[in-house]
CSV table of C-alpha atoms in Angstrom, one decimal:
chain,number,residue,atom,x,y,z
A,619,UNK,CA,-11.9,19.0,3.4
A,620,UNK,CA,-15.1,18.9,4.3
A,621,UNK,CA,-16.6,15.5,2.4
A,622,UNK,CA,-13.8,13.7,4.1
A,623,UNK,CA,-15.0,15.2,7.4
A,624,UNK,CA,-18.5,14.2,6.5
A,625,UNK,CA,-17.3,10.5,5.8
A,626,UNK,CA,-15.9,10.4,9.6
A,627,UNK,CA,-19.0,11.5,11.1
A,628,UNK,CA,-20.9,9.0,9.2
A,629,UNK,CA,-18.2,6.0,8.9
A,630,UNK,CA,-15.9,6.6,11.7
A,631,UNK,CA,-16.4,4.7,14.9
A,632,UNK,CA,-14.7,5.5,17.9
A,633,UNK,CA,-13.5,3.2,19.9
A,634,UNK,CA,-11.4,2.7,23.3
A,635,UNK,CA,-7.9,4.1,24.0
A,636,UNK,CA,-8.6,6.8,21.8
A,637,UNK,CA,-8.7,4.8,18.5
A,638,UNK,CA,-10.9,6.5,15.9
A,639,UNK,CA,-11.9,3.4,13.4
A,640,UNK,CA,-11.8,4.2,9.7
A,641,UNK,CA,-10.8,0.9,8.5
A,642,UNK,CA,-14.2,1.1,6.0
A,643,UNK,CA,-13.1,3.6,4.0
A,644,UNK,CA,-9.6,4.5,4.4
A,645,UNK,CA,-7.0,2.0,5.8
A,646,UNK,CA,-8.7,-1.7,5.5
A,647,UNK,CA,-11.8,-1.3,2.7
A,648,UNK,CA,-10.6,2.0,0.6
A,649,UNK,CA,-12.7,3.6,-1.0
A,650,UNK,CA,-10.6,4.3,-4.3
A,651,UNK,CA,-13.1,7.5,-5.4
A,652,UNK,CA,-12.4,9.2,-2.1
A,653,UNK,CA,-9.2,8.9,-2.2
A,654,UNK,CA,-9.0,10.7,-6.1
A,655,UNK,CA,-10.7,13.6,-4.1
A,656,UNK,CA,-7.8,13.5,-1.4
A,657,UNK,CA,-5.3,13.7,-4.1
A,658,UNK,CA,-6.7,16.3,-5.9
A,659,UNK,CA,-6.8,18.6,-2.5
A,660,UNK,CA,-3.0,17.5,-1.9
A,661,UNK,CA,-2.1,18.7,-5.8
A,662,UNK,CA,-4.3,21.9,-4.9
A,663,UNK,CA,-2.2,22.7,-1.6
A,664,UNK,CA,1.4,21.3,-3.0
A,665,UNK,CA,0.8,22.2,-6.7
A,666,UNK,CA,3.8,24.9,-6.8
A,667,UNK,CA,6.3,23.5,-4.5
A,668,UNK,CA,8.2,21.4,-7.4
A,669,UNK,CA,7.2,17.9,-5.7
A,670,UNK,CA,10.0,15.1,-7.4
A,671,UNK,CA,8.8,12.3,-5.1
A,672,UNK,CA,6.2,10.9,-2.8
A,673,UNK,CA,7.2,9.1,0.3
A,674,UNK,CA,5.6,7.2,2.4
A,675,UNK,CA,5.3,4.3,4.4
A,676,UNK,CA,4.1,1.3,4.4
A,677,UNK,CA,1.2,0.0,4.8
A,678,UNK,CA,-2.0,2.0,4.7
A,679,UNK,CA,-0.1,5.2,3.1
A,680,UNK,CA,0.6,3.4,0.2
A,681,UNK,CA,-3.2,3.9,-1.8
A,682,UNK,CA,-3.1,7.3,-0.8
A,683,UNK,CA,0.9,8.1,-2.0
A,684,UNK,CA,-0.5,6.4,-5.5
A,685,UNK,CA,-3.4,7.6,-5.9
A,686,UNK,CA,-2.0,10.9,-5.0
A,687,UNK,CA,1.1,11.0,-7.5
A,688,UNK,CA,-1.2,10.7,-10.2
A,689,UNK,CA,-1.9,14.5,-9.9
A,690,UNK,CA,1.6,15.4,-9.5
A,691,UNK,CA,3.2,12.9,-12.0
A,692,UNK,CA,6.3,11.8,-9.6
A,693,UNK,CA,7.4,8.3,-8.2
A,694,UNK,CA,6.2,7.1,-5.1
A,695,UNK,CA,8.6,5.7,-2.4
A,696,UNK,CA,7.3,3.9,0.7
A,697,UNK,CA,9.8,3.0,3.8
A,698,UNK,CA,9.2,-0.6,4.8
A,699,UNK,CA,9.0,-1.4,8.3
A,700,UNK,CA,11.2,-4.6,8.5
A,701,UNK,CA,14.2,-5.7,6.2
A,702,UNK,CA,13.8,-8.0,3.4
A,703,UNK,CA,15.5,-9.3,0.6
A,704,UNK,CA,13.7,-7.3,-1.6
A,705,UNK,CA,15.7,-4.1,-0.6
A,706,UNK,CA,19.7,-3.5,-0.8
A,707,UNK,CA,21.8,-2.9,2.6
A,708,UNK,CA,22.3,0.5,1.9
A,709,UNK,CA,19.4,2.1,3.2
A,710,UNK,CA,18.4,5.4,5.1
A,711,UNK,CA,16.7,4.5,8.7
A,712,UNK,CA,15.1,5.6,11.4
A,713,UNK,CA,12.8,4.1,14.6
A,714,UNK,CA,9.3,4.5,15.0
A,715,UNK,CA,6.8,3.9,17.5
A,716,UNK,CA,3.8,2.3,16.4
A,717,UNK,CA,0.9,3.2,19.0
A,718,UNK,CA,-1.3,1.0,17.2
A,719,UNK,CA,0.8,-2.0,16.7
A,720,UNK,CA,2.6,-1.3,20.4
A,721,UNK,CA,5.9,-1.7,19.5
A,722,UNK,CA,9.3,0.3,17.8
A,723,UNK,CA,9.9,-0.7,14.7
A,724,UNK,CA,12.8,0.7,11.8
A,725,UNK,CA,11.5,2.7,8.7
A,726,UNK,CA,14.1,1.6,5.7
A,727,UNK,CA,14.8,3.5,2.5
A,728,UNK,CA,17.0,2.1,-0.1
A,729,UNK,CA,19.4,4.7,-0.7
A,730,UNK,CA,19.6,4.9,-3.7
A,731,UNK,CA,16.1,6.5,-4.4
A,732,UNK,CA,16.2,9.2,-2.2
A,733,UNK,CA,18.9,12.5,-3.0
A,734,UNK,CA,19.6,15.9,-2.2
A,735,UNK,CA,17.9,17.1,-5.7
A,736,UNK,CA,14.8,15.5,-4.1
A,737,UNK,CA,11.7,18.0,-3.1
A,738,UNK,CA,9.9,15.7,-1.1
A,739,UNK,CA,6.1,15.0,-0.3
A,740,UNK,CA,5.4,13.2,2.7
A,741,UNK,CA,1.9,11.5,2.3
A,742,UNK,CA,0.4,9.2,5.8
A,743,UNK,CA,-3.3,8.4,6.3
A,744,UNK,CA,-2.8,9.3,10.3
A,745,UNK,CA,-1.2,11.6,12.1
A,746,UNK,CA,-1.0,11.6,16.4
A,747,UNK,CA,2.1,11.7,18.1
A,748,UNK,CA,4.0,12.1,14.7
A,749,UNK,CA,6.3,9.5,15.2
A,750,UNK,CA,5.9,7.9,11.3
A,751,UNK,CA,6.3,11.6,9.5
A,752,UNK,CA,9.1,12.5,12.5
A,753,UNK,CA,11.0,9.1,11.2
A,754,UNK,CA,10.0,10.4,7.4
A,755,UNK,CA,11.9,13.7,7.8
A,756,UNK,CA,14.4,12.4,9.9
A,757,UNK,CA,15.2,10.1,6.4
A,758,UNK,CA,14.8,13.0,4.2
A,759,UNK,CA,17.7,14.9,6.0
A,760,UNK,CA,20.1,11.9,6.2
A,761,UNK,CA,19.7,11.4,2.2
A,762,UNK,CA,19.9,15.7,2.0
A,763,UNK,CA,16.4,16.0,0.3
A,764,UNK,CA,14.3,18.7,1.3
A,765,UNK,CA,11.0,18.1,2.5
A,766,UNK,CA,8.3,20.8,0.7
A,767,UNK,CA,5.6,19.4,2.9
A,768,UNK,CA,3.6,16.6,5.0
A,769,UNK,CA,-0.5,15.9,3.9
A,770,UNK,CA,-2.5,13.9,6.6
A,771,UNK,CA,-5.5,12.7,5.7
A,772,UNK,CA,-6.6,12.6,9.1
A,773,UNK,CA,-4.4,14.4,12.5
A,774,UNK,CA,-5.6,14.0,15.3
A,775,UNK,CA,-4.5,17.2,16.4
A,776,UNK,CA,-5.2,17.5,20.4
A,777,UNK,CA,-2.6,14.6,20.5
A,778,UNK,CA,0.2,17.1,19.8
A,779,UNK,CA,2.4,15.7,17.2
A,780,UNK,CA,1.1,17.9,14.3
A,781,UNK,CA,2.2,20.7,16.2
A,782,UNK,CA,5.7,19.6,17.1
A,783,UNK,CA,6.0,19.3,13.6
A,784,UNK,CA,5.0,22.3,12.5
A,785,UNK,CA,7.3,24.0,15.4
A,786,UNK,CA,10.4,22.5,13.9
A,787,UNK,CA,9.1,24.1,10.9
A,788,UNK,CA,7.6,21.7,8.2
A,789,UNK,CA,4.4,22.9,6.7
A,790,UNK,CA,1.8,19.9,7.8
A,791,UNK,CA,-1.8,20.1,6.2
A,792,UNK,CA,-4.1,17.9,7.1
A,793,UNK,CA,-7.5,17.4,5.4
A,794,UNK,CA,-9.3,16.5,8.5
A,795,UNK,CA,-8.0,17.5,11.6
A,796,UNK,CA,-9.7,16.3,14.4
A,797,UNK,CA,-10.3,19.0,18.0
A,798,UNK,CA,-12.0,16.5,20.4
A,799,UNK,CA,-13.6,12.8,20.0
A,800,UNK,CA,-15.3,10.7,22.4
A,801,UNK,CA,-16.9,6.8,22.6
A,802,UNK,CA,-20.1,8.2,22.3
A,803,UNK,CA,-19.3,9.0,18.5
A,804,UNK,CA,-18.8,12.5,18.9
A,805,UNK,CA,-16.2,14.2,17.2
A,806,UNK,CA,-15.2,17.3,16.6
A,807,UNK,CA,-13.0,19.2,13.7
A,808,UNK,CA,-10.5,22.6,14.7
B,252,UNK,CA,2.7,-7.2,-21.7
B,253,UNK,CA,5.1,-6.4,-23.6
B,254,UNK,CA,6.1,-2.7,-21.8
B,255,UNK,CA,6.5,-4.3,-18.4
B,256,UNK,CA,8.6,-6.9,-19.8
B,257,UNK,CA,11.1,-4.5,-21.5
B,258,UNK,CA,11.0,-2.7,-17.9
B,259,UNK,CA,12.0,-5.6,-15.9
B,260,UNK,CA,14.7,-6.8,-18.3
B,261,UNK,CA,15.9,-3.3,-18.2
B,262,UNK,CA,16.0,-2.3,-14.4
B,263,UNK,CA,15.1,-5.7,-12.8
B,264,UNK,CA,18.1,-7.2,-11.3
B,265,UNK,CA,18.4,-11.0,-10.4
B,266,UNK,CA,19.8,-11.4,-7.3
B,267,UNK,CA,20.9,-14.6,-5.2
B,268,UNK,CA,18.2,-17.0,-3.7
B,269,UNK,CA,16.5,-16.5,-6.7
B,270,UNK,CA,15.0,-12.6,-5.7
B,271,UNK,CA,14.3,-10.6,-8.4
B,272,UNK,CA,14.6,-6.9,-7.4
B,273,UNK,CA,12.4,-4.9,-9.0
B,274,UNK,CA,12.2,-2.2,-6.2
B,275,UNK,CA,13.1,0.8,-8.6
B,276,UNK,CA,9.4,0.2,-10.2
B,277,UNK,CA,7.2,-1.7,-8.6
B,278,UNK,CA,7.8,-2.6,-4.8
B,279,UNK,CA,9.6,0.0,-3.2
B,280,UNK,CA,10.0,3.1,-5.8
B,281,UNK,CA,6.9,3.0,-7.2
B,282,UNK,CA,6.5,3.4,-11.0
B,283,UNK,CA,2.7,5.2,-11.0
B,284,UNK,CA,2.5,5.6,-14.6
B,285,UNK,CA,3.5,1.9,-14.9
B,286,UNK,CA,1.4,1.1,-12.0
B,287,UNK,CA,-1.6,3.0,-14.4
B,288,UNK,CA,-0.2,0.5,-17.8
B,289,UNK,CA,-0.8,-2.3,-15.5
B,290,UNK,CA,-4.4,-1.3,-14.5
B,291,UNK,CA,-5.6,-0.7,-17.7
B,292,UNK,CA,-4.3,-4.1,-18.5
B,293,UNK,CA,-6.3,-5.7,-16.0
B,294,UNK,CA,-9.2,-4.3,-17.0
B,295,UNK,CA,-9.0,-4.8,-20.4
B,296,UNK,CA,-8.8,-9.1,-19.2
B,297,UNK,CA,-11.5,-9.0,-16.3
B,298,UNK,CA,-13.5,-6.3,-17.4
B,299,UNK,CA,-16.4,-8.5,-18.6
B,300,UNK,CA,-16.3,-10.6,-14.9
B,301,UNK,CA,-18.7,-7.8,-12.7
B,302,UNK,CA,-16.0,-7.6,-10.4
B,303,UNK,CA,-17.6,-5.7,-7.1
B,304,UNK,CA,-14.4,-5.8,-4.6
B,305,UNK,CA,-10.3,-5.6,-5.2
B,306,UNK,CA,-8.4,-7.8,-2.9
B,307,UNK,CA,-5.3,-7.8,-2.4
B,308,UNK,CA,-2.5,-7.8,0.9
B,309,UNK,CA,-0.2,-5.4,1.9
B,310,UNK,CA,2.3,-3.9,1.6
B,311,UNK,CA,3.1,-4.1,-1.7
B,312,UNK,CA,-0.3,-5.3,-3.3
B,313,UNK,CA,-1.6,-1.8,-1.8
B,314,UNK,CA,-0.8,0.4,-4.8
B,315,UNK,CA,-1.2,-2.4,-7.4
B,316,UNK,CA,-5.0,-2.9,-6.4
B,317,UNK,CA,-5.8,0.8,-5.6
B,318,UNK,CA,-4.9,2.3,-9.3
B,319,UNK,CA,-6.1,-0.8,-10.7
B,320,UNK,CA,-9.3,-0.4,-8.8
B,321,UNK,CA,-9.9,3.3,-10.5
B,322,UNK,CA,-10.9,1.3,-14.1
B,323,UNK,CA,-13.3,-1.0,-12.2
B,324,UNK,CA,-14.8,1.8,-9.8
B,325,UNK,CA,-14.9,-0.6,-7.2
B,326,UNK,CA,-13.3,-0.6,-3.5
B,327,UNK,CA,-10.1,-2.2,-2.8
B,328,UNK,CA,-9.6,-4.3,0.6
B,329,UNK,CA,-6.2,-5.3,1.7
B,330,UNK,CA,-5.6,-8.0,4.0
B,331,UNK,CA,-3.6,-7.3,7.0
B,332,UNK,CA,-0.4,-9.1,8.4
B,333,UNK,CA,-0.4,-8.7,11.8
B,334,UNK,CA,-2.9,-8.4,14.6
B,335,UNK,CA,-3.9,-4.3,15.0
B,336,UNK,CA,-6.6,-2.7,17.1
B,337,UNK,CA,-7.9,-1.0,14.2
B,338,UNK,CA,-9.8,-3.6,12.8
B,339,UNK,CA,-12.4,-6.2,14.5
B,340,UNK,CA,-11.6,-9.3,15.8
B,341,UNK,CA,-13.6,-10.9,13.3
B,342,UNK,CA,-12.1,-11.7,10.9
B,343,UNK,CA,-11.6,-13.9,8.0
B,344,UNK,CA,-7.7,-15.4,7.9
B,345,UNK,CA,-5.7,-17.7,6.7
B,346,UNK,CA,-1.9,-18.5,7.2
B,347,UNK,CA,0.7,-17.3,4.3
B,348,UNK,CA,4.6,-18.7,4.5
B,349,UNK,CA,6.7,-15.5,3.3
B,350,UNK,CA,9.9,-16.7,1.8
B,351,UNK,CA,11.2,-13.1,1.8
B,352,UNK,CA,10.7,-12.2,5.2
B,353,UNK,CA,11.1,-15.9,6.2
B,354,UNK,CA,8.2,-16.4,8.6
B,355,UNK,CA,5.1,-17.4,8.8
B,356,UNK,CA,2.1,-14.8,9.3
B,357,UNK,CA,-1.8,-14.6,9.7
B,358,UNK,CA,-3.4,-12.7,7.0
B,359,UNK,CA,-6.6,-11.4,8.0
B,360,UNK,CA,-9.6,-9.2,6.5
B,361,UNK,CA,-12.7,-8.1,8.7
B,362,UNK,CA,-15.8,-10.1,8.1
B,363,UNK,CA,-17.7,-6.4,7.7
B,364,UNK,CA,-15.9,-6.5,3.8
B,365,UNK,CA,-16.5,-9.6,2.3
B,366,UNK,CA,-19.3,-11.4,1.8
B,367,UNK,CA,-21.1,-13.9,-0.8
B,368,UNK,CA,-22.6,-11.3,-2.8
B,369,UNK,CA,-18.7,-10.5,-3.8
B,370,UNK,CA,-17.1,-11.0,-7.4
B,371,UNK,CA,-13.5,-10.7,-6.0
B,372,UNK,CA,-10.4,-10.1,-8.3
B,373,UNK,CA,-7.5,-10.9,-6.1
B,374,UNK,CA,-4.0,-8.7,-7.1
B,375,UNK,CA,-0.8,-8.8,-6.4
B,376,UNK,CA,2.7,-8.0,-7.5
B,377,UNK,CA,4.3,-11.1,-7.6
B,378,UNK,CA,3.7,-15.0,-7.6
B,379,UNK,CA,6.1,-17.7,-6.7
B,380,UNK,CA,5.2,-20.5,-4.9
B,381,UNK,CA,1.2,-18.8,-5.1
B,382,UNK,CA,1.3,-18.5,-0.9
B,383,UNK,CA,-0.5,-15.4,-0.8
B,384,UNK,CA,-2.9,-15.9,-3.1
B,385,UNK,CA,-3.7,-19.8,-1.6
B,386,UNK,CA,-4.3,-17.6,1.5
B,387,UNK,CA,-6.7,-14.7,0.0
B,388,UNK,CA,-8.4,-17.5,-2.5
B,389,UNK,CA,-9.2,-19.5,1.2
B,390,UNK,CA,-10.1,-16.5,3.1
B,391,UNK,CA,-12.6,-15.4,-0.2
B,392,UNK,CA,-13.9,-19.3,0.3
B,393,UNK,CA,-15.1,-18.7,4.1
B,394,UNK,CA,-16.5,-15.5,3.2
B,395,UNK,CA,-18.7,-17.0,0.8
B,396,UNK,CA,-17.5,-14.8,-2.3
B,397,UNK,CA,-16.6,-16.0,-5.4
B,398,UNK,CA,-12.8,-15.5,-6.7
B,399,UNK,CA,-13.4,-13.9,-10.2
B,400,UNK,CA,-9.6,-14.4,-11.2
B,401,UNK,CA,-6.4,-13.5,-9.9
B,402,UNK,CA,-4.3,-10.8,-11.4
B,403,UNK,CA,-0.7,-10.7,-11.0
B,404,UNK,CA,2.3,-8.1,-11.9
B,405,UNK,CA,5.4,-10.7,-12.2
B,406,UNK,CA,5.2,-14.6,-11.6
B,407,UNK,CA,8.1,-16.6,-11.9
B,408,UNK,CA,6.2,-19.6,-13.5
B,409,UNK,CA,9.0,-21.9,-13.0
B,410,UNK,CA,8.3,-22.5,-9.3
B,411,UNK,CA,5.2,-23.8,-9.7
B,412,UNK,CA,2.9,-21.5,-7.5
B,413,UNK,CA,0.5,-20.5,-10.5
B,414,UNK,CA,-0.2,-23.9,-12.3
B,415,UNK,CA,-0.9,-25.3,-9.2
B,416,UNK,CA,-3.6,-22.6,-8.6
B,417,UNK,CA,-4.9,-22.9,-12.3
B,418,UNK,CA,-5.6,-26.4,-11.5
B,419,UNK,CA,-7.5,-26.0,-8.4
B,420,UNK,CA,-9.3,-24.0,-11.1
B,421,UNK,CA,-8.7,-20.2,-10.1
B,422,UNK,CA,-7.9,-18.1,-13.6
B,423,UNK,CA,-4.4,-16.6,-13.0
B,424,UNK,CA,-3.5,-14.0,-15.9
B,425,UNK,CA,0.1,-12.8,-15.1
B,426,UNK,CA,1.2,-9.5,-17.0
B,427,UNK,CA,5.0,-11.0,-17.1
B,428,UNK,CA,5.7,-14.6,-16.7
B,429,UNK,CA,9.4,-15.5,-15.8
B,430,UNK,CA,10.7,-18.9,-17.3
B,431,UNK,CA,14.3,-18.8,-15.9
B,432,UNK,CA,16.3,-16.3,-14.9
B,433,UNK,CA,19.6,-16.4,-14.0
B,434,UNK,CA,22.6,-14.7,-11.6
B,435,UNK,CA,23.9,-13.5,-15.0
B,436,UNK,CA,21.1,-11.4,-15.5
B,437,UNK,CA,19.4,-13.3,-18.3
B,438,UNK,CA,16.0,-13.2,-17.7
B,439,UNK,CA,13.8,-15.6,-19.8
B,440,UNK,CA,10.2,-15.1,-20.4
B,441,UNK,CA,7.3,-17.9,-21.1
């Protein structure tokens, strides 16, 4: 997509260990307008595979899954990271490793919102290693639903996980996916 | 509003410790078209307040604020709740006590994102004892920018949070304000 590759060039920053810093426009400050354009391209590329539900997980995929659903007129679901009150016992689970926060946390879905009629859209602002979308799928199976597809907003793709993913045979698309960057600001798209 | 009311009567469940679930709507399925009612709503009360900046804190503030932030074409900013490397280390924050995660956390926003040329309407999806929003209203106050009003989904009036914030002269407008509720299910509105 190539305004939101644009944007990255002008408003990314990258930083050390390998962290590319979008926090002004995507996962800190959003830009709400952007994001309608990101859904738009997701409806575009996921329009005919008879999407039910959203799911994502929390935080920073939240404004994209909503903003997102809009086009596709289905619920959004987000996994929370730690247990709370706020969600029953009977959830779906799985670990993930969080790069950025350095440390494994558990991805919980209440069970009851997530079923084997369910044609699922994974939405994440970032994909790496693919541990989040990995810990996604991994939910999707337990609770039977099929997973139509994953959309990244950004992958960065010489990191591997995309590809893993794609190997085990879910169709990832990613709106900016990102070959090479460097601390001197340089990036470049596949 | 009348709509969300009906909605929370008719799928919210009271639960002990005083919780009230509302996670097949609002905070863990998310109810977009609801999400889009609520928006409009907000609008419709702070339209007139040249609102430049949406702030709210995550997780589930995230897609309150973002599809709120469509009718007021303005960017939203969440606060974060723990320390990442993808933001700066300076930062506006302010302590918030959770009472349904039981702990105490740090919310912070980057200093980059607020300033005192902001009209800020703070959202979020609920309001007890008005924790959060004592912690975004504070961190607004060091950033210089002014609090235009505070928007909130749910606030269960009867613990106190929102008066007290009225009084320190912050305008609260709450979409649904909970009077008592009960382990019975009876849920009483102001």
């Amino acid at each position: 997509m190539q305004s939101l590759e644009a944007r990255i060039v002008k408003d990314g920053v990258v930083k050390a260990h390998d962290v590319l810093k979008v926090d002004s426009f995507l996962n800190h400050n959003i830009d709400v307008a952007l994001l309608n354009e990101i859904g738009e391209e997701f409806h575009r590329i996921f329009a005919s595979e008879g999407v039910t539900k959203i799911l994502t997980i929390e935080a920073s995929g939240i404004g994209v899954a909503c903003i997102t659903a809009q086009y596709f007129n289905v619920p959004v679901l987000f996994a929370k990271k730690s247990k709370t009150i706020n969600i029953s016992d009977e959830v779906y689970s799985a670990p993930v490793k969080s790069y950025t926060h350095d440390k494994t946390y558990m991805a919980r879905v209440s069970k009851e919102y997530l079923g084997k009629d369910d044609r699922v859209l994974i939405l994440d602002d970032f994909l790496a290693r693919g541990e989040a979308l990995h810990a996604l799928s991994d939910i999707c199976t337990q609770a039977g639903a099929k997973v139509v597809g994953a959309g990244i907003v950004i992958e960065k793709a010489y990191q591997g996980g995309g590809d893993l993913l794609r190997t085990a045979g879910i169709r990832v698309e990613s709106l900016a996916r990102i070959k090479s960057m460097t601390e001197d600001g340089k990036i470049v798209f596949c």
